[in-house]
Amino acid sequence: MRGRNVLRRGCVLPFRREPPSPWPALLTGAVVGATAGVLISGNFFTEGKKIRKPITTDYHVGDGAFIRTMGQLLGPPLLDGNRVEALQNGAEIFPAMLQAIAAAECSICFENFIYWKGRVAMQFAEALAERARAGVKVHFLQDALGCDCHHGEEMDLMKEAGVQLHLYRFTHVTRINQRTHRKLLIVDGKVGFTGGVGIADKWDGHGDGPEHWRDSHYCLRGPAVAQMQQAFMDNWIMAEGELLHGDEYFPELEVVGDDMCQIFKSSADEGSDSARIMVIVSIAAAQHHVRIGNAYFIPDDLTIQTLVDARKRGVEVEIIVPGERIDQPWVRWLSRARWKPLLEAGVRIYEFQPTNFHCKYLMADSCWVSVGSTNLDNRSLRLNEECNLNVLDKEFAAEHLQIFENDKAQSREVTLSEWRQRPLAEKLAGNAARLLRGQM
């Protein structure tokens, strides 16, 4: 008998306890360990297709083979008949977006990363709320980690007005590290905006002082707007499980210009390598020039090799990145730590001086421009939901070349000798930042 004293031959035997079973503790530890493993692997390690071998092309940017390759590898085809307008800094970007919202008659689809409380955030909240009260169907997909006012007056205003608001992966712990970085605004399915701007006071102004960041955004009209709408729907279905369809979202779109355009998206959930493919193939197919402006330029080994190979072919390569005024200093230290083979190959790198440089554009030769939300770092290329607008048009490329030259005129070139003499503290910080490279 167990659990009590037993009298035997006039003696009281001591109470005997069975030793505790180790299985509950072991089982609990296994469950905790497995859960932690799932969270870590799901958030910080992504699997899927990734290009590892060098890419060489027997075609050039703008060739028929190039157009077909981009269309088939990235998803939707390049479409004729579009018009793209480049908008510079908040002083141009925000009024254009707010004007389009105010003119909405049927639907507004808005996907965004940074939404920081302040004057600009309230302007957008009021504009979206006004249209919702007027009967326009307003759908707002906001990244949870990019927002500092989940329960603020801006969000309350929109919800009360009838805006269908979803905070992307607010409680999705197994994928909390995989964010939507897409910046999409589609009005009535007829006009679309994309680029690098965040909805915050930091982006307001002319990008010419420390408190007003430099950025570019783009207004698209024409048949390719439907591709932008589909990119929004991709994440809306993931978030809400709701299909938005019909003429209110996908109206018949007329030819409005001469730009050949393509909207493509990349996603960690798809396990695709779309953004890297676009970047590497664009560089590999260039004959004359590659010009890059990027806020988070941390190229992987294959991208570096592709840029070096372009220089060996005689391609001129110029890159503009942020200078000391940057929101993430670790990004700059790690970026600069990877410049040696580029500078030795003759790649010219410039650091923007007046303020934080937040643009994301790539130009190849004099006809191909890729703009949107994608940074040239692992976070954008492997973890985030991203979306870019590709434009094949000589006139638009010429206009964007002037934008690049204006940015370059406000930048300072970093030479190989200067790079070699950078401070020891920066070198150590760059090496330490390598541990975080997978998250940058």
Short mmCIF file of C-alpha atoms in Angstrom, two decimals:
data_model
loop_
_atom_site.label_atom_id
_atom_site.label_comp_id
_atom_site.label_asym_id
_atom_site.label_seq_id
_atom_site.Cartn_x
_atom_site.Cartn_y
_atom_site.Cartn_z
CA MET A 1 0.00 0.00 0.00
CA ARG A 2 1.24 3.46 -0.83
CA GLY A 3 0.52 6.90 0.48
CA ARG A 4 0.22 6.04 4.23
CA ASN A 5 2.16 4.54 7.14
CA VAL A 6 1.75 0.76 7.58
CA LEU A 7 1.82 -0.94 11.04
CA ARG A 8 3.69 -4.17 10.85
CA ARG A 9 4.66 -6.25 13.99
CA GLY A 10 4.32 -3.28 16.28
CA CYS A 11 6.57 -1.03 14.21
CA VAL A 12 5.61 1.99 12.26
CA LEU A 13 7.32 1.94 8.93
CA PRO A 14 8.44 5.30 7.49
CA PHE A 15 6.35 6.89 4.77
CA ARG A 16 7.81 6.03 1.37
CA ARG A 17 7.38 8.23 -1.69
CA GLU A 18 7.91 7.10 -5.22
CA PRO A 19 10.63 9.17 -6.93
CA PRO A 20 9.05 11.79 -9.23
CA SER A 21 8.83 10.79 -12.85
CA PRO A 22 11.20 12.74 -15.13
CA TRP A 23 8.81 12.51 -18.09
CA PRO A 24 6.63 15.59 -17.40
CA ALA A 25 9.69 17.84 -17.16
CA LEU A 26 11.26 16.26 -20.22
CA LEU A 27 8.04 16.56 -22.18
CA THR A 28 7.60 20.19 -21.15
CA GLY A 29 11.17 20.97 -22.15
CA ALA A 30 10.71 19.28 -25.49
CA VAL A 31 7.54 21.23 -26.20
CA VAL A 32 9.15 24.54 -25.23
CA GLY A 33 12.24 23.74 -27.28
CA ALA A 34 10.23 22.69 -30.31
CA THR A 35 8.07 25.81 -30.09
CA ALA A 36 11.14 28.03 -29.84
CA GLY A 37 12.67 26.22 -32.79
CA VAL A 38 9.57 26.76 -34.90
CA LEU A 39 9.44 30.45 -34.00
CA ILE A 40 13.13 31.00 -34.71
CA SER A 41 13.21 29.02 -37.94
CA GLY A 42 9.96 30.51 -39.18
CA ASN A 43 11.04 34.07 -38.43
CA PHE A 44 14.75 34.14 -39.08
CA PHE A 45 15.50 31.39 -41.61
CA THR A 46 13.74 31.16 -44.94
CA GLU A 47 13.91 28.37 -47.41
CA GLY A 48 13.06 28.30 -51.06
CA LYS A 49 14.64 28.92 -54.41
CA LYS A 50 17.74 31.06 -54.41
CA ILE A 51 20.08 31.76 -57.34
CA ARG A 52 23.66 30.90 -56.37
CA LYS A 53 25.50 30.55 -59.69
CA PRO A 54 26.60 33.52 -61.82
CA ILE A 55 24.26 34.73 -64.56
CA THR A 56 25.52 35.62 -68.01
CA THR A 57 23.29 36.75 -70.87
CA ASP A 58 23.54 36.72 -74.64
CA TYR A 59 20.86 39.43 -74.83
CA HIS A 60 20.82 43.04 -73.70
CA VAL A 61 18.49 45.31 -71.74
CA GLY A 62 15.51 46.13 -73.94
CA ASP A 63 15.91 43.18 -76.30
CA GLY A 64 12.93 40.96 -76.99
CA ALA A 65 14.62 38.13 -75.11
CA PHE A 66 15.12 40.45 -72.11
CA ILE A 67 11.45 41.46 -72.14
CA ARG A 68 10.27 37.86 -72.37
CA THR A 69 12.70 36.74 -69.66
CA MET A 70 11.53 39.39 -67.21
CA GLY A 71 7.89 38.65 -67.97
CA GLN A 72 8.19 34.91 -67.51
CA LEU A 73 10.56 34.82 -64.54
CA LEU A 74 8.98 37.60 -62.49
CA GLY A 75 5.36 36.75 -63.17
CA PRO A 76 3.15 39.23 -65.05
CA PRO A 77 4.19 40.37 -68.54
CA LEU A 78 5.32 43.85 -69.49
CA LEU A 79 2.35 45.80 -70.84
CA ASP A 80 2.27 48.68 -73.32
CA GLY A 81 0.18 51.82 -73.01
CA ASN A 82 1.08 53.17 -69.57
CA ARG A 83 2.19 56.54 -68.22
CA VAL A 84 4.47 56.87 -65.19
CA GLU A 85 5.13 60.11 -63.32
CA ALA A 86 8.07 60.38 -60.93
CA LEU A 87 7.31 62.34 -57.74
CA GLN A 88 10.11 63.70 -55.60
CA ASN A 89 9.95 64.02 -51.81
CA GLY A 90 6.95 64.58 -49.60
CA ALA A 91 6.23 68.04 -50.96
CA GLU A 92 5.22 66.43 -54.28
CA ILE A 93 4.29 62.91 -53.16
CA PHE A 94 1.77 63.54 -50.39
CA PRO A 95 -0.39 66.12 -52.25
CA ALA A 96 -0.61 63.81 -55.29
CA MET A 97 -1.67 60.82 -53.19
CA LEU A 98 -4.17 62.83 -51.15
CA GLN A 99 -5.65 64.34 -54.30
CA ALA A 100 -6.14 60.88 -55.78
CA ILE A 101 -7.80 59.68 -52.57
CA ALA A 102 -10.13 62.67 -52.53
CA ALA A 103 -11.23 61.89 -56.11
CA ALA A 104 -12.05 58.22 -55.38
CA GLU A 105 -15.52 57.13 -56.47
CA CYS A 106 -15.57 53.34 -55.95
CA SER A 107 -12.59 51.88 -54.09
CA ILE A 108 -9.32 52.65 -52.35
CA CYS A 109 -6.76 49.92 -51.66
CA PHE A 110 -3.84 51.05 -49.51
CA GLU A 111 -0.92 48.88 -48.31
CA ASN A 112 1.77 50.53 -46.24
CA PHE A 113 4.80 49.92 -44.01
CA ILE A 114 5.65 53.08 -42.01
CA TYR A 115 2.73 54.94 -40.44
CA TRP A 116 3.96 57.22 -37.66
CA LYS A 117 1.59 59.48 -35.77
CA GLY A 118 1.79 63.15 -36.65
CA ARG A 119 0.43 65.72 -39.06
CA VAL A 120 0.91 63.65 -42.24
CA ALA A 121 -0.58 60.50 -40.70
CA MET A 122 -3.63 62.50 -39.60
CA GLN A 123 -4.01 64.00 -43.10
CA PHE A 124 -4.21 60.50 -44.58
CA ALA A 125 -6.52 59.25 -41.84
CA GLU A 126 -8.92 62.14 -42.44
CA ALA A 127 -8.80 61.69 -46.22
CA LEU A 128 -9.50 57.95 -46.04
CA ALA A 129 -12.21 58.43 -43.42
CA GLU A 130 -13.95 61.09 -45.51
CA ARG A 131 -14.13 58.78 -48.52
CA ALA A 132 -15.37 55.88 -46.41
CA ARG A 133 -18.18 58.04 -45.02
CA ALA A 134 -19.04 58.97 -48.61
CA GLY A 135 -19.62 55.30 -49.44
CA VAL A 136 -16.30 54.48 -51.09
CA LYS A 137 -14.96 51.03 -50.19
CA VAL A 138 -11.69 51.72 -48.38
CA HIS A 139 -9.30 48.86 -47.55
CA PHE A 140 -6.16 49.68 -45.55
CA LEU A 141 -3.49 47.02 -44.92
CA GLN A 142 -0.93 48.43 -42.49
CA ASP A 143 2.14 46.56 -41.27
CA ALA A 144 1.93 46.16 -37.49
CA LEU A 145 5.61 46.76 -36.73
CA GLY A 146 5.75 49.81 -38.99
CA CYS A 147 2.97 51.57 -37.08
CA ASP A 148 3.36 53.44 -33.78
CA CYS A 149 -0.33 54.25 -33.31
CA HIS A 150 -2.18 50.92 -33.33
CA HIS A 151 -4.76 52.36 -30.94
CA GLY A 152 -4.21 56.04 -31.70
CA GLU A 153 -6.69 58.65 -32.80
CA GLU A 154 -5.73 58.18 -36.46
CA MET A 155 -6.75 54.51 -36.42
CA ASP A 156 -9.86 55.19 -34.36
CA LEU A 157 -10.97 57.86 -36.80
CA MET A 158 -10.68 55.52 -39.77
CA LYS A 159 -12.39 52.59 -38.06
CA GLU A 160 -15.30 54.73 -36.91
CA ALA A 161 -15.73 56.02 -40.47
CA GLY A 162 -15.96 52.53 -41.91
CA VAL A 163 -12.44 52.01 -43.25
CA GLN A 164 -11.69 48.28 -43.37
CA LEU A 165 -8.37 48.35 -41.50
CA HIS A 166 -6.10 45.35 -40.94
CA LEU A 167 -2.80 45.36 -39.03
CA TYR A 168 -0.63 42.93 -40.95
CA ARG A 169 0.73 40.05 -38.82
CA PHE A 170 -0.02 41.84 -35.57
CA THR A 171 -0.26 38.54 -33.64
CA HIS A 172 1.17 36.07 -36.17
CA VAL A 173 4.09 34.99 -33.95
CA THR A 174 5.38 32.29 -36.30
CA ARG A 175 5.88 34.88 -39.06
CA ILE A 176 6.29 38.11 -37.10
CA ASN A 177 9.71 38.75 -38.64
CA GLN A 178 8.29 38.66 -42.18
CA ARG A 179 6.71 42.06 -42.79
CA THR A 180 4.84 43.71 -45.60
CA HIS A 181 7.15 46.41 -46.88
CA ARG A 182 4.96 47.06 -49.94
CA LYS A 183 3.84 50.64 -50.48
CA LEU A 184 0.79 50.56 -52.70
CA LEU A 185 -2.13 52.93 -53.19
CA ILE A 186 -4.69 52.06 -55.88
CA VAL A 187 -7.71 54.30 -56.43
CA ASP A 188 -10.76 53.01 -58.34
CA GLY A 189 -8.46 50.44 -59.95
CA LYS A 190 -7.33 53.18 -62.37
CA VAL A 191 -4.45 55.04 -60.76
CA GLY A 192 -1.70 53.56 -58.61
CA PHE A 193 1.20 54.79 -56.50
CA THR A 194 4.32 52.97 -55.33
CA GLY A 195 7.82 53.82 -54.19
CA GLY A 196 9.71 54.30 -50.95
CA VAL A 197 7.79 56.91 -48.98
CA GLY A 198 6.40 56.32 -45.51
CA ILE A 199 3.36 58.08 -44.05
CA ALA A 200 5.15 60.24 -41.52
CA ASP A 201 6.32 63.80 -40.99
CA LYS A 202 9.94 62.70 -41.60
CA TRP A 203 9.13 62.39 -45.30
CA ASP A 204 7.50 65.79 -45.67
CA GLY A 205 9.30 68.68 -47.33
CA HIS A 206 11.86 68.73 -50.12
CA GLY A 207 14.46 66.21 -48.94
CA ASP A 208 17.03 68.94 -48.44
CA GLY A 209 17.53 69.00 -44.66
CA PRO A 210 18.18 66.56 -41.81
CA GLU A 211 14.53 66.53 -40.69
CA HIS A 212 13.08 65.88 -44.17
CA TRP A 213 14.15 62.63 -45.78
CA ARG A 214 14.94 62.26 -49.48
CA ASP A 215 12.64 59.83 -51.30
CA SER A 216 10.89 59.07 -54.59
CA HIS A 217 7.42 57.79 -55.36
CA TYR A 218 5.69 57.04 -58.67
CA CYS A 219 2.20 57.51 -60.07
CA LEU A 220 1.08 54.89 -62.60
CA ARG A 221 -1.84 55.02 -65.03
CA GLY A 222 -2.74 52.51 -67.70
CA PRO A 223 -3.13 48.72 -68.08
CA ALA A 224 -0.38 47.87 -65.57
CA VAL A 225 -2.45 49.35 -62.72
CA ALA A 226 -4.35 46.04 -62.69
CA GLN A 227 -1.08 44.27 -61.85
CA MET A 228 -0.57 46.66 -58.94
CA GLN A 229 -4.09 45.94 -57.76
CA GLN A 230 -3.37 42.22 -57.92
CA ALA A 231 -0.25 42.72 -55.79
CA PHE A 232 -2.42 44.38 -53.14
CA MET A 233 -4.99 41.59 -53.40
CA ASP A 234 -2.22 39.05 -52.83
CA ASN A 235 -1.66 40.29 -49.29
CA TRP A 236 -5.27 41.29 -48.63
CA ILE A 237 -6.41 37.72 -49.22
CA MET A 238 -3.59 36.51 -46.95
CA ALA A 239 -4.64 38.92 -44.22
CA GLU A 240 -8.43 38.99 -44.49
CA GLY A 241 -9.31 35.89 -46.51
CA GLU A 242 -11.48 38.16 -48.65
CA LEU A 243 -11.51 38.46 -52.43
CA LEU A 244 -12.12 41.96 -53.78
CA HIS A 245 -13.19 41.79 -57.40
CA GLY A 246 -15.33 43.28 -60.16
CA ASP A 247 -15.29 46.63 -61.93
CA GLU A 248 -14.85 48.56 -58.69
CA TYR A 249 -11.37 47.05 -58.40
CA PHE A 250 -10.52 45.83 -61.90
CA PRO A 251 -12.13 48.21 -64.41
CA GLU A 252 -11.35 48.24 -68.10
CA LEU A 253 -8.13 50.23 -68.51
CA GLU A 254 -7.34 52.29 -71.59
CA VAL A 255 -4.02 53.09 -73.22
CA VAL A 256 -2.79 56.38 -71.77
CA GLY A 257 0.87 56.60 -72.76
CA ASP A 258 3.93 54.95 -74.28
CA ASP A 259 5.58 53.37 -71.23
CA MET A 260 5.93 49.58 -71.19
CA CYS A 261 5.46 48.57 -67.56
CA GLN A 262 5.37 45.61 -65.23
CA ILE A 263 4.47 45.26 -61.56
CA PHE A 264 6.11 42.31 -59.86
CA LYS A 265 6.03 41.18 -56.26
CA SER A 266 8.22 39.06 -54.02
CA SER A 267 7.32 37.26 -50.84
CA ALA A 268 9.00 35.01 -48.28
CA ASP A 269 5.90 32.82 -48.21
CA GLU A 270 6.25 32.14 -51.93
CA GLY A 271 9.86 31.04 -51.46
CA SER A 272 10.70 32.94 -54.60
CA ASP A 273 13.80 34.88 -55.54
CA SER A 274 12.01 37.37 -57.78
CA ALA A 275 13.60 40.57 -56.53
CA ARG A 276 17.16 39.19 -56.72
CA ILE A 277 16.47 37.77 -60.17
CA MET A 278 15.30 41.16 -61.39
CA VAL A 279 18.35 42.95 -59.98
CA ILE A 280 20.93 40.42 -61.17
CA VAL A 281 19.49 39.92 -64.65
CA SER A 282 19.20 43.70 -65.14
CA ILE A 283 22.87 44.14 -64.26
CA ALA A 284 23.99 41.10 -66.27
CA ALA A 285 22.17 42.34 -69.39
CA ALA A 286 23.49 45.91 -69.19
CA GLN A 287 25.89 47.06 -71.92
CA HIS A 288 26.66 50.64 -70.98
CA HIS A 289 25.48 51.87 -67.57
CA VAL A 290 24.10 50.65 -64.27
CA ARG A 291 22.94 53.33 -61.84
CA ILE A 292 21.56 52.46 -58.43
CA GLY A 293 20.10 54.56 -55.63
CA ASN A 294 19.27 52.51 -52.56
CA ALA A 295 18.60 53.21 -48.90
CA TYR A 296 19.84 49.84 -47.59
CA PHE A 297 22.60 48.67 -49.88
CA ILE A 298 23.98 45.45 -48.40
CA PRO A 299 24.66 43.35 -51.51
CA ASP A 300 25.13 39.61 -51.20
CA ASP A 301 28.07 37.81 -52.80
CA LEU A 302 26.31 37.09 -56.09
CA THR A 303 25.17 40.68 -56.52
CA ILE A 304 28.71 41.90 -55.85
CA GLN A 305 30.11 39.41 -58.36
CA THR A 306 27.54 40.47 -60.96
CA LEU A 307 28.46 44.15 -60.51
CA VAL A 308 32.17 43.32 -60.74
CA ASP A 309 31.57 41.27 -63.89
CA ALA A 310 29.70 44.22 -65.38
CA ARG A 311 32.74 46.42 -64.79
CA LYS A 312 34.93 43.82 -66.52
CA ARG A 313 32.64 44.17 -69.57
CA GLY A 314 33.22 47.91 -69.50
CA VAL A 315 29.86 48.84 -67.97
CA GLU A 316 29.88 52.06 -65.98
CA VAL A 317 28.47 51.41 -62.48
CA GLU A 318 27.47 54.21 -60.09
CA ILE A 319 25.71 53.77 -56.74
CA ILE A 320 24.21 56.34 -54.35
CA VAL A 321 23.66 55.33 -50.71
CA PRO A 322 22.95 57.21 -47.46
CA GLY A 323 25.76 59.06 -45.74
CA GLU A 324 26.19 59.61 -42.03
CA ARG A 325 22.59 60.83 -41.77
CA ILE A 326 20.88 57.45 -41.76
CA ASP A 327 18.14 55.97 -39.60
CA GLN A 328 20.02 52.68 -39.10
CA PRO A 329 23.78 53.28 -38.51
CA TRP A 330 24.47 49.53 -38.43
CA VAL A 331 23.27 49.30 -42.02
CA ARG A 332 25.85 51.84 -43.13
CA TRP A 333 28.69 50.13 -41.27
CA LEU A 334 27.84 46.74 -42.72
CA SER A 335 27.29 48.16 -46.20
CA ARG A 336 30.68 49.88 -46.23
CA ALA A 337 32.35 46.69 -44.99
CA ARG A 338 31.34 45.02 -48.29
CA TRP A 339 32.59 47.68 -50.70
CA LYS A 340 36.16 46.48 -51.24
CA PRO A 341 35.67 44.33 -54.39
CA LEU A 342 33.33 46.95 -55.85
CA LEU A 343 35.72 49.85 -55.38
CA GLU A 344 38.67 47.78 -56.61
CA ALA A 345 36.69 46.97 -59.78
CA GLY A 346 36.01 50.64 -60.45
CA VAL A 347 32.44 50.90 -59.17
CA ARG A 348 31.83 54.50 -58.09
CA ILE A 349 29.96 54.86 -54.80
CA TYR A 350 28.51 58.13 -53.49
CA GLU A 351 27.08 58.99 -50.07
CA PHE A 352 24.14 61.40 -50.01
CA GLN A 353 24.85 64.33 -47.69
CA PRO A 354 21.87 66.62 -46.91
CA THR A 355 19.61 64.09 -45.16
CA ASN A 356 18.66 60.42 -44.94
CA PHE A 357 18.53 58.96 -48.47
CA HIS A 358 15.54 56.60 -48.66
CA CYS A 359 15.18 56.11 -52.45
CA LYS A 360 15.06 52.70 -54.14
CA TYR A 361 15.73 52.77 -57.87
CA LEU A 362 17.84 50.91 -60.42
CA MET A 363 18.58 51.98 -64.00
CA ALA A 364 20.23 49.88 -66.69
CA ASP A 365 21.48 51.47 -69.90
CA SER A 366 19.18 54.20 -71.16
CA CYS A 367 15.84 52.41 -71.23
CA TRP A 368 15.19 50.24 -68.13
CA VAL A 369 14.17 51.57 -64.70
CA SER A 370 13.03 49.57 -61.66
CA VAL A 371 11.49 51.46 -58.74
CA GLY A 372 9.41 50.56 -55.71
CA SER A 373 9.84 49.30 -52.17
CA THR A 374 12.73 46.83 -52.59
CA ASN A 375 16.03 47.50 -50.86
CA LEU A 376 19.20 45.66 -51.84
CA ASP A 377 19.53 43.78 -48.59
CA ASN A 378 18.56 40.35 -47.32
CA ARG A 379 15.49 41.63 -45.46
CA SER A 380 13.94 42.98 -48.65
CA LEU A 381 15.12 40.21 -50.94
CA ARG A 382 14.29 37.23 -48.70
CA LEU A 383 12.00 38.16 -45.79
CA ASN A 384 9.67 41.04 -46.66
CA GLU A 385 6.65 41.32 -48.89
CA GLU A 386 7.88 43.69 -51.61
CA CYS A 387 6.61 45.18 -54.86
CA ASN A 388 8.39 46.99 -57.69
CA LEU A 389 7.39 48.84 -60.83
CA ASN A 390 9.56 48.15 -63.88
CA VAL A 391 9.50 50.65 -66.74
CA LEU A 392 10.94 50.09 -70.21
CA ASP A 393 10.96 53.48 -71.91
CA LYS A 394 13.79 55.70 -73.13
CA GLU A 395 12.07 58.98 -72.30
CA PHE A 396 11.24 57.94 -68.74
CA ALA A 397 14.78 56.60 -68.32
CA ALA A 398 16.19 59.94 -69.51
CA GLU A 399 14.02 61.79 -66.98
CA HIS A 400 15.13 59.45 -64.21
CA LEU A 401 18.76 59.86 -65.20
CA GLN A 402 18.38 63.54 -64.35
CA ILE A 403 16.97 62.55 -60.95
CA PHE A 404 20.04 60.37 -60.40
CA GLU A 405 22.38 63.19 -61.43
CA ASN A 406 20.64 65.61 -59.06
CA ASP A 407 21.07 63.13 -56.20
CA LYS A 408 24.70 62.56 -57.17
CA ALA A 409 25.36 66.30 -57.16
CA GLN A 410 24.37 66.32 -53.48
CA SER A 411 26.55 63.32 -52.66
CA ARG A 412 30.21 62.76 -51.89
CA GLU A 413 32.19 60.04 -53.65
CA VAL A 414 34.02 57.49 -51.50
CA THR A 415 37.34 56.47 -53.02
CA LEU A 416 39.18 53.20 -52.47
CA SER A 417 41.99 54.94 -50.57
CA GLU A 418 39.50 56.72 -48.32
CA TRP A 419 37.63 53.48 -47.72
CA ARG A 420 40.84 51.77 -46.64
CA GLN A 421 41.48 54.53 -44.10
CA ARG A 422 38.06 54.42 -42.45
CA PRO A 423 38.20 54.44 -38.62
CA LEU A 424 39.02 51.25 -36.71
CA ALA A 425 35.79 51.58 -34.74
CA GLU A 426 33.80 51.49 -37.97
CA LYS A 427 35.69 48.42 -39.19
CA LEU A 428 34.97 46.60 -35.94
CA ALA A 429 31.32 47.66 -36.04
CA GLY A 430 31.03 46.45 -39.63
CA ASN A 431 32.43 43.05 -38.70
CA ALA A 432 30.10 42.81 -35.70
CA ALA A 433 27.14 43.74 -37.89
CA ARG A 434 27.81 40.70 -40.05
CA LEU A 435 25.99 38.70 -37.35
CA LEU A 436 22.84 40.66 -38.20
CA ARG A 437 23.28 40.58 -41.96
CA GLY A 438 20.50 38.06 -42.41
CA GLN A 439 18.07 40.54 -40.81
CA MET A 440 19.28 43.61 -42.73
#
